Amino acid sequence: MTNTDQKSSVSTQDVAHAVNGHLSGDSSIVLTDVTHDSRQAGPGSLFVAIPGFQQDGCKFVNNAIDRGAEAILAEKPAPADFNGAWITVANAREALAQAAAEINHYPSRELKLVGITGTNGKTTTAYLMAAVATAAGEPSAMITTVEHRIGPNRIKADRTTPEASDTQRMLRQAVETGCRMAVMECSSQALDLRRCDALEFAVAGFTNLTHDHLDYHHTMENYFDAKLRLFNGATGSRPGLSVINVDDEAGVQLARDLDGAGMRVTTYGIDGKADVWADAIEVSLAG
């Protein structure tokens, strides 16, 4: 029996409460999975209809039901002729993350979860963190741009940060395979799209902020604000520790703001004053 099996089942009423939504229809349906992709819907699943950039997820409700979805969550109210369970919310992206955490029994609470954000260095930092944990005998999982490592399984990644439903599912699998620590990349776009909501981070790391991804964020201020969500509690909780690169101008501002808010901060760097720094650095073909 898995850890999830041992926990109490999650009903449509439980999810409606967790997402602060209005439920119409059967409140006792047991939900075991959540997805925003109607092609992945099946028995026991909640289908979340996201109003996307290209298409409205509500167009795929019937497809999700045909595939066995037990309930629907959407920003629009249920159609008059809909007879199933329907949860109406103000923000479907936010609710997707909250519902996924509820249905998967908040796996980040059972892990030492590390989130890394920054323009450059996220993947390298994630691999280093996982290597340190492994060397210390701490079984770890990893969610990166390159691959997802969950226990003995390695899955090729198709984006830097998975959708919230996929992340919560993978973290639950990580717990069930014996992992005690997990590290994941948190891209600015993912943070803005609420994919990192409802995750409780033991540590959040900031590498740098350079002119990139402005096709999405438009301004550097918006870009910085998206990354700030990982640190300031906008995802639902604040990290236990924030590790900030103060060789970067944005990092200096971030560290100052977090320290002023009474948060625990450790700074690092090479060029400036920091809590942790490196010197006498040598680079060669040998390492």
mmCIF file of C-alpha atoms in Angstrom:
data_model
loop_
_atom_site.group_PDB
_atom_site.id
_atom_site.type_symbol
_atom_site.label_atom_id
_atom_site.label_comp_id
_atom_site.label_asym_id
_atom_site.label_seq_id
_atom_site.Cartn_x
_atom_site.Cartn_y
_atom_site.Cartn_z
ATOM 1 C CA MET A 1 0.000 0.000 0.000
ATOM 2 C CA THR A 2 1.364 3.439 -0.926
ATOM 3 C CA ASN A 3 1.471 6.491 1.309
ATOM 4 C CA THR A 4 -1.332 8.017 -0.758
ATOM 5 C CA ASP A 5 -3.508 4.933 -0.265
ATOM 6 C CA GLN A 6 -3.047 5.251 3.489
ATOM 7 C CA LYS A 7 -4.266 8.839 3.488
ATOM 8 C CA SER A 8 -7.927 9.773 3.460
ATOM 9 C CA SER A 9 -9.573 10.001 0.067
ATOM 10 C CA VAL A 10 -10.168 13.402 -1.503
ATOM 11 C CA SER A 11 -13.703 14.287 -2.569
ATOM 12 C CA THR A 12 -15.071 16.944 -4.876
ATOM 13 C CA GLN A 13 -16.186 18.797 -1.757
ATOM 14 C CA ASP A 14 -12.627 18.713 -0.374
ATOM 15 C CA VAL A 15 -11.250 20.151 -3.608
ATOM 16 C CA ALA A 16 -13.941 22.830 -3.801
ATOM 17 C CA HIS A 17 -13.011 23.906 -0.289
ATOM 18 C CA ALA A 18 -9.267 23.876 -1.058
ATOM 19 C CA VAL A 19 -9.692 26.090 -4.146
ATOM 20 C CA ASN A 20 -12.364 28.319 -2.597
ATOM 21 C CA GLY A 21 -14.744 27.359 -5.388
ATOM 22 C CA HIS A 22 -18.482 26.838 -5.804
ATOM 23 C CA LEU A 23 -19.480 23.202 -6.284
ATOM 24 C CA SER A 24 -22.574 22.063 -8.106
ATOM 25 C CA GLY A 25 -23.352 18.376 -8.385
ATOM 26 C CA ASP A 26 -22.202 15.374 -6.349
ATOM 27 C CA SER A 27 -19.936 16.429 -3.459
ATOM 28 C CA SER A 28 -18.823 12.905 -2.549
ATOM 29 C CA ILE A 29 -17.041 11.842 -5.748
ATOM 30 C CA VAL A 30 -13.540 10.591 -4.949
ATOM 31 C CA LEU A 31 -10.789 12.246 -7.004
ATOM 32 C CA THR A 32 -7.388 10.627 -7.476
ATOM 33 C CA ASP A 33 -5.800 12.773 -10.190
ATOM 34 C CA VAL A 34 -6.060 16.179 -11.849
ATOM 35 C CA THR A 35 -5.154 17.346 -15.352
ATOM 36 C CA HIS A 36 -5.575 20.340 -17.637
ATOM 37 C CA ASP A 37 -5.130 18.119 -20.719
ATOM 38 C CA SER A 38 -8.379 16.382 -21.687
ATOM 39 C CA ARG A 39 -6.366 13.655 -23.423
ATOM 40 C CA GLN A 40 -4.961 12.623 -20.018
ATOM 41 C CA ALA A 41 -8.361 12.525 -18.305
ATOM 42 C CA GLY A 42 -9.580 9.217 -16.957
ATOM 43 C CA PRO A 43 -11.571 7.596 -14.165
ATOM 44 C CA GLY A 44 -11.053 9.456 -10.883
ATOM 45 C CA SER A 45 -9.689 12.576 -12.542
ATOM 46 C CA LEU A 46 -10.585 16.231 -12.229
ATOM 47 C CA PHE A 47 -10.345 18.148 -15.513
ATOM 48 C CA VAL A 48 -9.352 21.794 -15.140
ATOM 49 C CA ALA A 49 -10.445 23.953 -18.056
ATOM 50 C CA ILE A 50 -7.731 26.580 -18.453
ATOM 51 C CA PRO A 51 -8.534 29.686 -20.509
ATOM 52 C CA GLY A 52 -5.351 29.418 -22.551
ATOM 53 C CA PHE A 53 -3.595 31.850 -24.870
ATOM 54 C CA GLN A 54 -4.826 29.981 -27.952
ATOM 55 C CA GLN A 55 -7.937 28.040 -26.891
ATOM 56 C CA ASP A 56 -10.373 27.914 -24.003
ATOM 57 C CA GLY A 57 -10.167 24.660 -22.061
ATOM 58 C CA CYS A 58 -13.948 24.625 -21.732
ATOM 59 C CA LYS A 59 -14.064 23.489 -25.365
ATOM 60 C CA PHE A 60 -12.596 20.170 -24.243
ATOM 61 C CA VAL A 61 -14.947 19.402 -21.345
ATOM 62 C CA ASN A 62 -16.964 16.840 -23.313
ATOM 63 C CA ASN A 63 -13.771 15.115 -24.461
ATOM 64 C CA ALA A 64 -12.566 14.895 -20.837
ATOM 65 C CA ILE A 65 -15.921 13.475 -19.723
ATOM 66 C CA ASP A 66 -15.863 10.922 -22.555
ATOM 67 C CA ARG A 67 -12.454 9.780 -21.319
ATOM 68 C CA GLY A 68 -13.790 9.261 -17.798
ATOM 69 C CA ALA A 69 -13.214 12.547 -15.951
ATOM 70 C CA GLU A 70 -15.301 12.600 -12.782
ATOM 71 C CA ALA A 71 -15.506 16.383 -12.303
ATOM 72 C CA ILE A 72 -14.808 19.695 -14.016
ATOM 73 C CA LEU A 73 -13.181 22.843 -12.660
ATOM 74 C CA ALA A 74 -13.497 26.073 -14.640
ATOM 75 C CA GLU A 75 -13.873 29.829 -14.385
ATOM 76 C CA LYS A 76 -17.197 29.633 -16.221
ATOM 77 C CA PRO A 77 -20.307 28.270 -14.487
ATOM 78 C CA ALA A 78 -21.633 24.868 -15.483
ATOM 79 C CA PRO A 79 -23.801 24.798 -18.613
ATOM 80 C CA ALA A 80 -27.511 24.402 -17.921
ATOM 81 C CA ASP A 81 -27.538 20.897 -19.416
ATOM 82 C CA PHE A 82 -24.469 19.658 -17.470
ATOM 83 C CA ASN A 83 -25.393 17.011 -14.887
ATOM 84 C CA GLY A 84 -22.001 16.156 -13.375
ATOM 85 C CA ALA A 85 -19.856 17.721 -10.658
ATOM 86 C CA TRP A 86 -18.614 21.225 -11.581
ATOM 87 C CA ILE A 87 -16.441 23.554 -9.504
ATOM 88 C CA THR A 88 -16.481 27.233 -10.464
ATOM 89 C CA VAL A 89 -13.481 29.370 -9.468
ATOM 90 C CA ALA A 90 -12.154 32.877 -10.025
ATOM 91 C CA ASN A 91 -8.745 31.781 -11.372
ATOM 92 C CA ALA A 92 -8.387 28.353 -12.980
ATOM 93 C CA ARG A 93 -4.572 28.391 -13.076
ATOM 94 C CA GLU A 94 -4.359 29.134 -9.369
ATOM 95 C CA ALA A 95 -7.021 26.519 -8.649
ATOM 96 C CA LEU A 96 -5.189 23.896 -10.732
ATOM 97 C CA ALA A 97 -2.182 24.170 -8.444
ATOM 98 C CA GLN A 98 -4.283 24.097 -5.266
ATOM 99 C CA ALA A 99 -6.376 21.154 -6.479
ATOM 100 C CA ALA A 100 -3.263 19.204 -7.500
ATOM 101 C CA ALA A 101 -1.718 19.752 -4.067
ATOM 102 C CA GLU A 102 -4.926 18.646 -2.331
ATOM 103 C CA ILE A 103 -5.432 15.539 -4.456
ATOM 104 C CA ASN A 104 -1.771 14.507 -4.076
ATOM 105 C CA HIS A 105 -1.803 15.205 -0.315
ATOM 106 C CA TYR A 106 0.743 18.058 -0.382
ATOM 107 C CA PRO A 107 3.903 16.034 -1.128
ATOM 108 C CA SER A 108 6.236 19.046 -0.775
ATOM 109 C CA ARG A 109 5.497 18.962 2.963
ATOM 110 C CA GLU A 110 7.161 15.547 3.090
ATOM 111 C CA LEU A 111 10.279 16.625 1.183
ATOM 112 C CA LYS A 112 13.074 19.126 1.546
ATOM 113 C CA LEU A 113 12.115 20.973 -1.618
ATOM 114 C CA VAL A 114 14.589 23.340 -3.258
ATOM 115 C CA GLY A 115 13.448 25.769 -5.964
ATOM 116 C CA ILE A 116 15.952 27.503 -8.247
ATOM 117 C CA THR A 117 15.135 30.567 -10.344
ATOM 118 C CA GLY A 118 17.247 32.925 -12.451
ATOM 119 C CA THR A 119 17.966 33.676 -16.084
ATOM 120 C CA ASN A 120 21.055 31.461 -16.235
ATOM 121 C CA GLY A 121 22.410 28.618 -14.155
ATOM 122 C CA LYS A 122 19.180 26.966 -13.010
ATOM 123 C CA THR A 123 19.923 23.582 -14.554
ATOM 124 C CA THR A 124 23.556 23.492 -13.426
ATOM 125 C CA THR A 125 22.569 24.473 -9.897
ATOM 126 C CA ALA A 126 19.853 21.823 -9.793
ATOM 127 C CA TYR A 127 22.285 19.103 -10.861
ATOM 128 C CA LEU A 128 24.839 20.263 -8.282
ATOM 129 C CA MET A 129 22.207 20.278 -5.532
ATOM 130 C CA ALA A 130 21.060 16.766 -6.422
ATOM 131 C CA ALA A 131 24.681 15.549 -6.546
ATOM 132 C CA VAL A 132 25.402 17.007 -3.102
ATOM 133 C CA ALA A 133 22.289 15.331 -1.688
ATOM 134 C CA THR A 134 23.215 11.997 -3.232
ATOM 135 C CA ALA A 135 26.782 12.229 -1.906
ATOM 136 C CA ALA A 136 25.352 12.897 1.552
ATOM 137 C CA GLY A 137 23.192 9.770 1.330
ATOM 138 C CA GLU A 138 19.970 11.751 0.894
ATOM 139 C CA PRO A 139 17.732 10.161 -1.776
ATOM 140 C CA SER A 140 16.661 12.968 -4.084
ATOM 141 C CA ALA A 141 14.408 13.780 -7.021
ATOM 142 C CA MET A 142 15.079 16.379 -9.700
ATOM 143 C CA ILE A 143 12.848 18.378 -12.064
ATOM 144 C CA THR A 144 14.885 20.253 -14.680
ATOM 145 C CA THR A 145 14.909 21.564 -18.231
ATOM 146 C CA VAL A 146 16.797 18.452 -19.326
ATOM 147 C CA GLU A 147 15.104 15.629 -17.452
ATOM 148 C CA HIS A 148 12.980 14.621 -14.497
ATOM 149 C CA ARG A 149 14.551 12.094 -12.114
ATOM 150 C CA ILE A 150 12.028 10.400 -9.856
ATOM 151 C CA GLY A 151 13.496 7.468 -7.944
ATOM 152 C CA PRO A 152 15.017 5.112 -10.535
ATOM 153 C CA ASN A 153 13.078 6.702 -13.400
ATOM 154 C CA ARG A 154 14.402 9.330 -15.788
ATOM 155 C CA ILE A 155 11.949 11.186 -18.011
ATOM 156 C CA LYS A 156 12.954 13.574 -20.777
ATOM 157 C CA ALA A 157 11.593 17.044 -20.028
ATOM 158 C CA ASP A 158 9.567 19.042 -22.548
ATOM 159 C CA ARG A 159 9.685 22.326 -20.598
ATOM 160 C CA THR A 160 11.705 23.870 -17.776
ATOM 161 C CA THR A 161 8.946 23.719 -15.165
ATOM 162 C CA PRO A 162 6.051 21.274 -15.650
ATOM 163 C CA GLU A 163 2.418 22.221 -15.165
ATOM 164 C CA ALA A 164 1.382 22.234 -11.498
ATOM 165 C CA SER A 165 -0.591 19.002 -11.823
ATOM 166 C CA ASP A 166 2.439 17.170 -13.241
ATOM 167 C CA THR A 167 4.805 18.576 -10.615
ATOM 168 C CA GLN A 168 2.578 17.589 -7.694
ATOM 169 C CA ARG A 169 2.128 14.116 -9.172
ATOM 170 C CA MET A 170 5.895 13.664 -9.615
ATOM 171 C CA LEU A 171 6.637 14.888 -6.099
ATOM 172 C CA ARG A 172 4.127 12.406 -4.681
ATOM 173 C CA GLN A 173 5.883 9.669 -6.678
ATOM 174 C CA ALA A 174 9.201 10.911 -5.305
ATOM 175 C CA VAL A 175 7.935 10.536 -1.739
ATOM 176 C CA GLU A 176 6.618 7.049 -2.473
ATOM 177 C CA THR A 177 9.961 5.934 -3.938
ATOM 178 C CA GLY A 178 11.784 7.027 -0.781
ATOM 179 C CA CYS A 179 13.099 10.446 -1.765
ATOM 180 C CA ARG A 180 13.617 12.868 1.097
ATOM 181 C CA MET A 181 14.784 15.832 -0.964
ATOM 182 C CA ALA A 182 13.806 17.296 -4.338
ATOM 183 C CA VAL A 183 15.188 20.152 -6.412
ATOM 184 C CA MET A 184 13.369 21.858 -9.259
ATOM 185 C CA GLU A 185 13.881 24.687 -11.694
ATOM 186 C CA CYS A 186 11.296 27.451 -11.384
ATOM 187 C CA SER A 187 11.173 29.529 -14.553
ATOM 188 C CA SER A 188 9.791 33.053 -14.503
ATOM 189 C CA GLN A 189 7.020 32.097 -16.902
ATOM 190 C CA ALA A 190 6.052 29.124 -14.743
ATOM 191 C CA LEU A 191 5.965 31.324 -11.659
ATOM 192 C CA ASP A 192 3.793 33.848 -13.484
ATOM 193 C CA LEU A 193 1.447 31.104 -14.705
ATOM 194 C CA ARG A 194 1.053 29.765 -11.137
ATOM 195 C CA ARG A 195 2.748 26.421 -11.828
ATOM 196 C CA CYS A 196 4.766 26.734 -8.595
ATOM 197 C CA ASP A 197 1.806 27.685 -6.404
ATOM 198 C CA ALA A 198 0.920 25.421 -3.455
ATOM 199 C CA LEU A 199 4.498 24.131 -3.178
ATOM 200 C CA GLU A 200 6.289 24.576 0.136
ATOM 201 C CA PHE A 201 9.970 25.251 -0.448
ATOM 202 C CA ALA A 202 12.582 24.577 2.209
ATOM 203 C CA VAL A 203 15.069 26.611 0.157
ATOM 204 C CA ALA A 204 14.684 29.034 -2.755
ATOM 205 C CA GLY A 205 17.728 30.056 -4.785
ATOM 206 C CA PHE A 206 18.315 33.059 -7.069
ATOM 207 C CA THR A 207 21.119 32.916 -9.644
ATOM 208 C CA ASN A 208 20.839 36.146 -11.682
ATOM 209 C CA LEU A 209 18.635 38.351 -13.838
ATOM 210 C CA THR A 210 19.691 39.349 -17.352
ATOM 211 C CA HIS A 211 17.844 40.682 -20.392
ATOM 212 C CA ASP A 212 15.972 37.622 -21.614
ATOM 213 C CA HIS A 213 12.376 36.385 -21.986
ATOM 214 C CA LEU A 214 11.141 39.934 -22.512
ATOM 215 C CA ASP A 215 8.983 38.649 -25.350
ATOM 216 C CA TYR A 216 6.816 37.241 -22.560
ATOM 217 C CA HIS A 217 7.384 39.651 -19.653
ATOM 218 C CA HIS A 218 7.824 42.825 -21.770
ATOM 219 C CA THR A 219 9.750 44.711 -19.061
ATOM 220 C CA MET A 220 12.584 43.872 -16.676
ATOM 221 C CA GLU A 221 10.347 44.947 -13.797
ATOM 222 C CA ASN A 222 7.733 42.362 -14.760
ATOM 223 C CA TYR A 223 10.482 39.765 -15.206
ATOM 224 C CA PHE A 224 11.868 40.458 -11.731
ATOM 225 C CA ASP A 225 8.390 40.480 -10.170
ATOM 226 C CA ALA A 226 7.680 37.040 -11.636
ATOM 227 C CA LYS A 227 10.821 35.615 -10.024
ATOM 228 C CA LEU A 228 10.011 37.420 -6.787
ATOM 229 C CA ARG A 229 6.941 35.202 -6.410
ATOM 230 C CA LEU A 230 9.205 32.303 -5.405
ATOM 231 C CA PHE A 231 10.455 34.264 -2.384
ATOM 232 C CA ASN A 232 7.743 36.617 -1.119
ATOM 233 C CA GLY A 233 4.960 34.157 -0.315
ATOM 234 C CA ALA A 234 2.923 34.799 -3.461
ATOM 235 C CA THR A 235 2.964 31.055 -4.243
ATOM 236 C CA GLY A 236 1.202 30.360 -0.948
ATOM 237 C CA SER A 237 4.129 30.170 1.470
ATOM 238 C CA ARG A 238 7.581 31.647 1.962
ATOM 239 C CA PRO A 239 10.714 29.484 1.707
ATOM 240 C CA GLY A 240 12.519 28.573 4.889
ATOM 241 C CA LEU A 241 15.749 29.988 3.463
ATOM 242 C CA SER A 242 16.539 32.168 0.448
ATOM 243 C CA VAL A 243 19.996 31.846 -1.131
ATOM 244 C CA ILE A 244 20.804 34.890 -3.272
ATOM 245 C CA ASN A 245 23.617 35.779 -5.680
ATOM 246 C CA VAL A 246 24.662 39.318 -4.721
ATOM 247 C CA ASP A 247 27.122 39.663 -7.591
ATOM 248 C CA ASP A 248 23.939 40.394 -9.512
ATOM 249 C CA GLU A 249 22.267 43.810 -9.106
ATOM 250 C CA ALA A 250 18.798 42.299 -8.923
ATOM 251 C CA GLY A 251 20.097 39.829 -6.335
ATOM 252 C CA VAL A 252 21.312 42.692 -4.147
ATOM 253 C CA GLN A 253 17.850 44.253 -4.271
ATOM 254 C CA LEU A 254 16.154 40.910 -3.613
ATOM 255 C CA ALA A 255 18.381 40.090 -0.634
ATOM 256 C CA ARG A 256 17.829 43.554 0.840
ATOM 257 C CA ASP A 257 14.054 43.352 0.439
ATOM 258 C CA LEU A 258 13.787 39.850 1.910
ATOM 259 C CA ASP A 259 16.050 40.717 4.828
ATOM 260 C CA GLY A 260 13.940 43.813 5.471
ATOM 261 C CA ALA A 261 10.842 41.607 5.562
ATOM 262 C CA GLY A 262 12.449 39.496 8.305
ATOM 263 C CA MET A 263 13.129 36.484 6.104
ATOM 264 C CA ARG A 264 16.121 34.200 6.463
ATOM 265 C CA VAL A 265 18.644 34.996 3.730
ATOM 266 C CA THR A 266 22.094 33.669 2.831
ATOM 267 C CA THR A 267 24.041 35.568 0.173
ATOM 268 C CA TYR A 268 26.824 34.271 -2.063
ATOM 269 C CA GLY A 269 29.142 35.708 -4.678
ATOM 270 C CA ILE A 270 32.670 36.289 -5.895
ATOM 271 C CA ASP A 271 33.014 40.005 -6.588
ATOM 272 C CA GLY A 272 31.198 41.564 -3.635
ATOM 273 C CA LYS A 273 30.629 41.111 0.048
ATOM 274 C CA ALA A 274 28.579 38.013 0.759
ATOM 275 C CA ASP A 275 27.944 35.413 3.456
ATOM 276 C CA VAL A 276 29.593 32.757 1.294
ATOM 277 C CA TRP A 277 32.160 33.503 -1.397
ATOM 278 C CA ALA A 278 34.742 31.813 -3.599
ATOM 279 C CA ASP A 279 38.277 32.941 -4.249
ATOM 280 C CA ALA A 280 41.456 31.561 -5.814
ATOM 281 C CA ILE A 281 39.264 29.946 -8.482
ATOM 282 C CA GLU A 282 41.100 27.824 -11.030
ATOM 283 C CA VAL A 283 39.598 26.290 -14.153
ATOM 284 C CA SER A 284 41.337 23.624 -16.247
ATOM 285 C CA LEU A 285 40.562 20.699 -18.496
ATOM 286 C CA ALA A 286 40.978 18.506 -15.421
ATOM 287 C CA GLY A 287 38.083 20.180 -13.603
#
